[in-house]
Amino acid sequence: MLQGLPYDILVEIASLLPTRSMIHLRQVSKLFQQLSYDRSVWAKIYRSSSLLRPPGPFTWQSAQFFEQASVRSSRLHLNWPPNPKAKPVASRTINVGQINIFGLLSGRWMIMLKDHRQIRCYDLDAVEEVRNTRRAPYTIVYETSTNSRIDFFKCASAFDGDGQPLGFVVTGETTGKGTDRGVLFVLTSRRYEAAH
């Protein structure tokens, strides 16, 4: 009976379903399987959700992103507050050696000050890709001259007009001549830029 309805009506009905029901709908028929992968359905589910989730929907986000974020949000909701006896199902381990201080930006970039001379950026979304290569798991985004020292840095996160994550890092540095100077870094998903 439902399969005889126009597709746009089915989209409206499906967008009212909870996340888990939407995924179970895939097993009903080929039509409902197709419907369960439709970006417009997931965007509506994402928009109307009251669960904690990343910002969106944005045009650059895919149906797969909406589904994965909705599933994670749903699991978090079901398991909160956490069971003190529960063990984590996933974790990330990064060998960073001796560090002074660090910050986390947009849940994606881990910024670290190494030996008061070097600012390193670990892209947590790329850690697994890098682990299987010979590259360092970080990018050196700034390094002082020999006689200078980074005294502090502060991090802030935001999103640009398209919903892409941005990270801002401000450093305070004492040069070998005893003068102070600041450096601002802007991190995006594609690159970083520095302004002195």
mmCIF file of C-alpha atoms in Angstrom:
data_model
loop_
_atom_site.group_PDB
_atom_site.id
_atom_site.type_symbol
_atom_site.label_atom_id
_atom_site.label_comp_id
_atom_site.label_asym_id
_atom_site.label_seq_id
_atom_site.Cartn_x
_atom_site.Cartn_y
_atom_site.Cartn_z
ATOM 1 C CA MET A 1 0.000 0.000 0.000
ATOM 2 C CA LEU A 2 2.767 2.488 0.936
ATOM 3 C CA GLN A 3 4.741 1.579 -2.181
ATOM 4 C CA GLY A 4 1.941 3.016 -4.326
ATOM 5 C CA LEU A 5 2.399 6.508 -2.853
ATOM 6 C CA PRO A 6 4.355 9.188 -4.744
ATOM 7 C CA TYR A 7 8.078 9.264 -3.886
ATOM 8 C CA ASP A 8 7.950 12.790 -2.389
ATOM 9 C CA ILE A 9 5.214 11.673 0.047
ATOM 10 C CA LEU A 10 7.353 8.665 1.023
ATOM 11 C CA VAL A 11 10.268 11.066 1.646
ATOM 12 C CA GLU A 12 8.071 13.109 4.007
ATOM 13 C CA ILE A 13 6.906 10.005 5.875
ATOM 14 C CA ALA A 14 10.413 8.537 6.133
ATOM 15 C CA SER A 15 11.834 11.816 7.444
ATOM 16 C CA LEU A 16 9.561 11.487 10.489
ATOM 17 C CA LEU A 17 11.107 8.154 11.503
ATOM 18 C CA PRO A 18 13.721 7.798 14.238
ATOM 19 C CA THR A 19 17.255 6.998 13.043
ATOM 20 C CA ARG A 20 17.182 3.290 13.912
ATOM 21 C CA SER A 21 13.812 2.786 12.214
ATOM 22 C CA MET A 22 15.116 4.503 9.097
ATOM 23 C CA ILE A 23 18.005 2.032 8.920
ATOM 24 C CA HIS A 24 15.693 -0.956 9.509
ATOM 25 C CA LEU A 25 13.492 0.309 6.660
ATOM 26 C CA ARG A 26 16.221 -0.835 4.236
ATOM 27 C CA GLN A 27 15.240 -4.442 4.780
ATOM 28 C CA VAL A 28 11.613 -4.001 3.666
ATOM 29 C CA SER A 29 11.987 -3.598 -0.101
ATOM 30 C CA LYS A 30 14.209 -2.156 -2.833
ATOM 31 C CA LEU A 31 12.105 1.020 -2.900
ATOM 32 C CA PHE A 32 12.534 1.550 0.829
ATOM 33 C CA GLN A 33 16.210 0.687 0.580
ATOM 34 C CA GLN A 34 16.599 3.426 -2.040
ATOM 35 C CA LEU A 35 14.597 5.777 0.176
ATOM 36 C CA SER A 36 16.846 5.020 3.174
ATOM 37 C CA TYR A 37 19.889 6.329 1.273
ATOM 38 C CA ASP A 38 18.181 9.497 0.001
ATOM 39 C CA ARG A 39 20.071 12.640 1.080
ATOM 40 C CA SER A 40 16.898 14.731 1.403
ATOM 41 C CA VAL A 41 15.419 12.216 3.883
ATOM 42 C CA TRP A 42 18.545 12.234 6.034
ATOM 43 C CA ALA A 43 18.835 16.034 5.870
ATOM 44 C CA LYS A 44 15.261 16.355 7.188
ATOM 45 C CA ILE A 45 15.895 13.791 9.939
ATOM 46 C CA TYR A 46 19.103 15.620 10.866
ATOM 47 C CA ARG A 47 17.440 19.050 10.877
ATOM 48 C CA SER A 48 14.529 17.938 13.074
ATOM 49 C CA SER A 49 16.605 15.918 15.558
ATOM 50 C CA SER A 50 16.808 17.150 19.127
ATOM 51 C CA LEU A 51 19.911 15.054 19.820
ATOM 52 C CA LEU A 52 23.398 16.510 20.220
ATOM 53 C CA ARG A 53 25.131 16.479 16.812
ATOM 54 C CA PRO A 54 27.576 18.479 14.659
ATOM 55 C CA PRO A 55 26.257 21.630 12.943
ATOM 56 C CA GLY A 56 24.222 21.112 9.804
ATOM 57 C CA PRO A 57 22.678 20.298 7.500
ATOM 58 C CA PHE A 58 24.945 22.022 5.006
ATOM 59 C CA THR A 59 25.013 21.498 1.243
ATOM 60 C CA TRP A 60 28.460 19.865 1.346
ATOM 61 C CA GLN A 61 27.349 17.196 3.854
ATOM 62 C CA SER A 62 26.367 13.858 2.332
ATOM 63 C CA ALA A 63 23.581 11.430 3.218
ATOM 64 C CA GLN A 64 26.292 9.154 4.638
ATOM 65 C CA PHE A 65 27.492 11.960 6.952
ATOM 66 C CA PHE A 66 23.927 12.616 8.195
ATOM 67 C CA GLU A 67 23.353 8.919 8.779
ATOM 68 C CA GLN A 68 26.641 8.342 10.614
ATOM 69 C CA ALA A 69 26.259 11.473 12.769
ATOM 70 C CA SER A 70 22.625 10.579 13.553
ATOM 71 C CA VAL A 71 23.580 7.015 14.527
ATOM 72 C CA ARG A 72 26.403 8.279 16.791
ATOM 73 C CA SER A 73 24.083 10.848 18.380
ATOM 74 C CA SER A 74 21.437 8.188 18.915
ATOM 75 C CA ARG A 75 23.948 5.835 20.554
ATOM 76 C CA LEU A 76 25.216 8.626 22.785
ATOM 77 C CA HIS A 77 21.664 9.450 23.819
ATOM 78 C CA LEU A 78 20.917 5.802 24.664
ATOM 79 C CA ASN A 79 24.133 5.319 26.640
ATOM 80 C CA TRP A 80 24.227 8.594 28.575
ATOM 81 C CA PRO A 81 25.137 8.875 31.375
ATOM 82 C CA PRO A 82 27.928 6.413 30.713
ATOM 83 C CA ASN A 83 28.064 3.161 32.571
ATOM 84 C CA PRO A 84 31.155 3.329 34.815
ATOM 85 C CA LYS A 85 31.842 -0.358 34.125
ATOM 86 C CA ALA A 86 31.681 0.037 30.343
ATOM 87 C CA LYS A 87 34.896 -0.129 28.358
ATOM 88 C CA PRO A 88 35.481 2.129 25.352
ATOM 89 C CA VAL A 89 34.751 0.487 22.012
ATOM 90 C CA ALA A 90 37.220 2.710 20.160
ATOM 91 C CA SER A 91 40.127 4.944 21.023
ATOM 92 C CA ARG A 92 42.917 6.836 19.301
ATOM 93 C CA THR A 93 46.487 6.649 20.486
ATOM 94 C CA ILE A 94 49.069 9.073 19.202
ATOM 95 C CA ASN A 95 52.678 8.892 20.321
ATOM 96 C CA VAL A 96 53.611 12.534 20.787
ATOM 97 C CA GLY A 97 56.702 12.274 22.940
ATOM 98 C CA GLN A 98 57.451 15.093 25.344
ATOM 99 C CA ILE A 99 54.956 17.941 24.978
ATOM 100 C CA ASN A 100 54.453 21.180 26.861
ATOM 101 C CA ILE A 101 50.788 22.021 26.230
ATOM 102 C CA PHE A 102 48.097 21.129 23.714
ATOM 103 C CA GLY A 103 44.669 22.200 22.496
ATOM 104 C CA LEU A 104 41.878 20.579 20.502
ATOM 105 C CA LEU A 105 40.149 22.437 17.658
ATOM 106 C CA SER A 106 36.781 21.521 16.138
ATOM 107 C CA GLY A 107 37.235 17.966 17.409
ATOM 108 C CA ARG A 108 39.601 17.482 14.488
ATOM 109 C CA TRP A 109 42.988 19.152 15.004
ATOM 110 C CA MET A 110 45.173 18.555 18.059
ATOM 111 C CA ILE A 111 47.622 21.433 18.413
ATOM 112 C CA MET A 112 50.769 20.875 20.492
ATOM 113 C CA LEU A 113 53.666 22.972 21.654
ATOM 114 C CA LYS A 114 56.876 20.955 21.544
ATOM 115 C CA ASP A 115 59.941 22.167 23.493
ATOM 116 C CA HIS A 116 58.632 25.770 23.432
ATOM 117 C CA ARG A 117 59.902 26.016 19.844
ATOM 118 C CA GLN A 118 57.579 24.099 17.572
ATOM 119 C CA ILE A 119 53.812 24.096 17.009
ATOM 120 C CA ARG A 120 52.569 20.773 15.671
ATOM 121 C CA CYS A 121 49.160 19.980 14.233
ATOM 122 C CA TYR A 122 47.772 16.444 14.318
ATOM 123 C CA ASP A 123 44.777 15.978 12.005
ATOM 124 C CA LEU A 124 42.799 13.383 13.967
ATOM 125 C CA ASP A 125 40.695 12.564 10.906
ATOM 126 C CA ALA A 126 43.865 11.470 9.077
ATOM 127 C CA VAL A 127 45.690 9.601 11.875
ATOM 128 C CA GLU A 128 44.752 6.143 10.548
ATOM 129 C CA GLU A 129 45.810 7.051 6.987
ATOM 130 C CA VAL A 130 49.182 8.327 8.176
ATOM 131 C CA ARG A 131 49.806 5.362 10.503
ATOM 132 C CA ASN A 132 50.345 3.071 7.486
ATOM 133 C CA THR A 133 52.857 5.404 5.804
ATOM 134 C CA ARG A 134 56.308 6.646 6.686
ATOM 135 C CA ARG A 135 55.123 10.235 7.131
ATOM 136 C CA ALA A 136 55.075 11.893 10.531
ATOM 137 C CA PRO A 137 51.539 11.918 11.978
ATOM 138 C CA TYR A 138 51.695 15.692 12.318
ATOM 139 C CA THR A 139 52.489 18.839 10.392
ATOM 140 C CA ILE A 140 54.836 21.451 11.823
ATOM 141 C CA VAL A 141 52.807 24.618 11.353
ATOM 142 C CA TYR A 142 55.306 26.938 12.987
ATOM 143 C CA GLU A 143 58.845 26.788 14.324
ATOM 144 C CA THR A 144 60.727 29.604 16.048
ATOM 145 C CA SER A 145 64.256 30.662 15.290
ATOM 146 C CA THR A 146 67.045 29.240 17.438
ATOM 147 C CA ASN A 147 67.082 32.075 19.983
ATOM 148 C CA SER A 148 63.295 32.469 20.317
ATOM 149 C CA ARG A 149 60.793 30.797 22.602
ATOM 150 C CA ILE A 150 57.015 30.302 22.358
ATOM 151 C CA ASP A 151 55.615 31.262 25.757
ATOM 152 C CA PHE A 152 51.949 30.387 25.182
ATOM 153 C CA PHE A 153 49.279 29.628 22.625
ATOM 154 C CA LYS A 154 45.502 29.751 22.657
ATOM 155 C CA CYS A 155 43.084 27.895 20.393
ATOM 156 C CA ALA A 156 39.558 28.704 19.215
ATOM 157 C CA SER A 157 37.140 26.897 16.890
ATOM 158 C CA ALA A 158 34.472 28.199 14.533
ATOM 159 C CA PHE A 159 32.697 27.330 11.290
ATOM 160 C CA ASP A 160 32.844 29.299 8.048
ATOM 161 C CA GLY A 161 29.786 30.325 6.027
ATOM 162 C CA ASP A 162 29.644 26.907 4.341
ATOM 163 C CA GLY A 163 29.801 25.050 7.658
ATOM 164 C CA GLN A 164 33.423 23.937 7.193
ATOM 165 C CA PRO A 165 35.410 23.787 10.456
ATOM 166 C CA LEU A 166 37.981 26.501 11.142
ATOM 167 C CA GLY A 167 40.676 26.544 13.795
ATOM 168 C CA PHE A 168 42.481 29.609 15.089
ATOM 169 C CA VAL A 169 45.773 29.433 16.970
ATOM 170 C CA VAL A 170 47.385 32.529 18.486
ATOM 171 C CA THR A 171 50.916 32.285 19.870
ATOM 172 C CA GLY A 172 53.008 34.583 22.013
ATOM 173 C CA GLU A 173 56.722 34.427 21.380
ATOM 174 C CA THR A 174 59.785 36.045 22.918
ATOM 175 C CA THR A 175 62.517 36.570 20.349
ATOM 176 C CA GLY A 176 66.237 36.277 21.012
ATOM 177 C CA LYS A 177 66.409 40.093 21.150
ATOM 178 C CA GLY A 178 63.970 40.181 24.059
ATOM 179 C CA THR A 179 61.038 41.510 22.031
ATOM 180 C CA ASP A 180 57.582 39.971 22.019
ATOM 181 C CA ARG A 181 55.666 39.006 18.929
ATOM 182 C CA GLY A 182 52.401 37.222 18.161
ATOM 183 C CA VAL A 183 51.488 34.835 15.371
ATOM 184 C CA LEU A 184 47.973 33.894 14.228
ATOM 185 C CA PHE A 185 47.288 30.639 12.346
ATOM 186 C CA VAL A 186 44.039 29.826 10.584
ATOM 187 C CA LEU A 187 43.457 26.110 9.988
ATOM 188 C CA THR A 188 40.905 24.855 7.478
ATOM 189 C CA SER A 189 40.200 21.373 6.215
ATOM 190 C CA ARG A 190 42.506 22.043 3.253
ATOM 191 C CA ARG A 191 45.414 24.128 4.560
ATOM 192 C CA TYR A 192 46.739 26.461 7.214
ATOM 193 C CA GLU A 193 47.718 30.093 6.883
ATOM 194 C CA ALA A 194 49.913 32.148 9.180
ATOM 195 C CA ALA A 195 49.873 35.897 9.764
ATOM 196 C CA HIS A 196 52.558 37.613 11.845
#
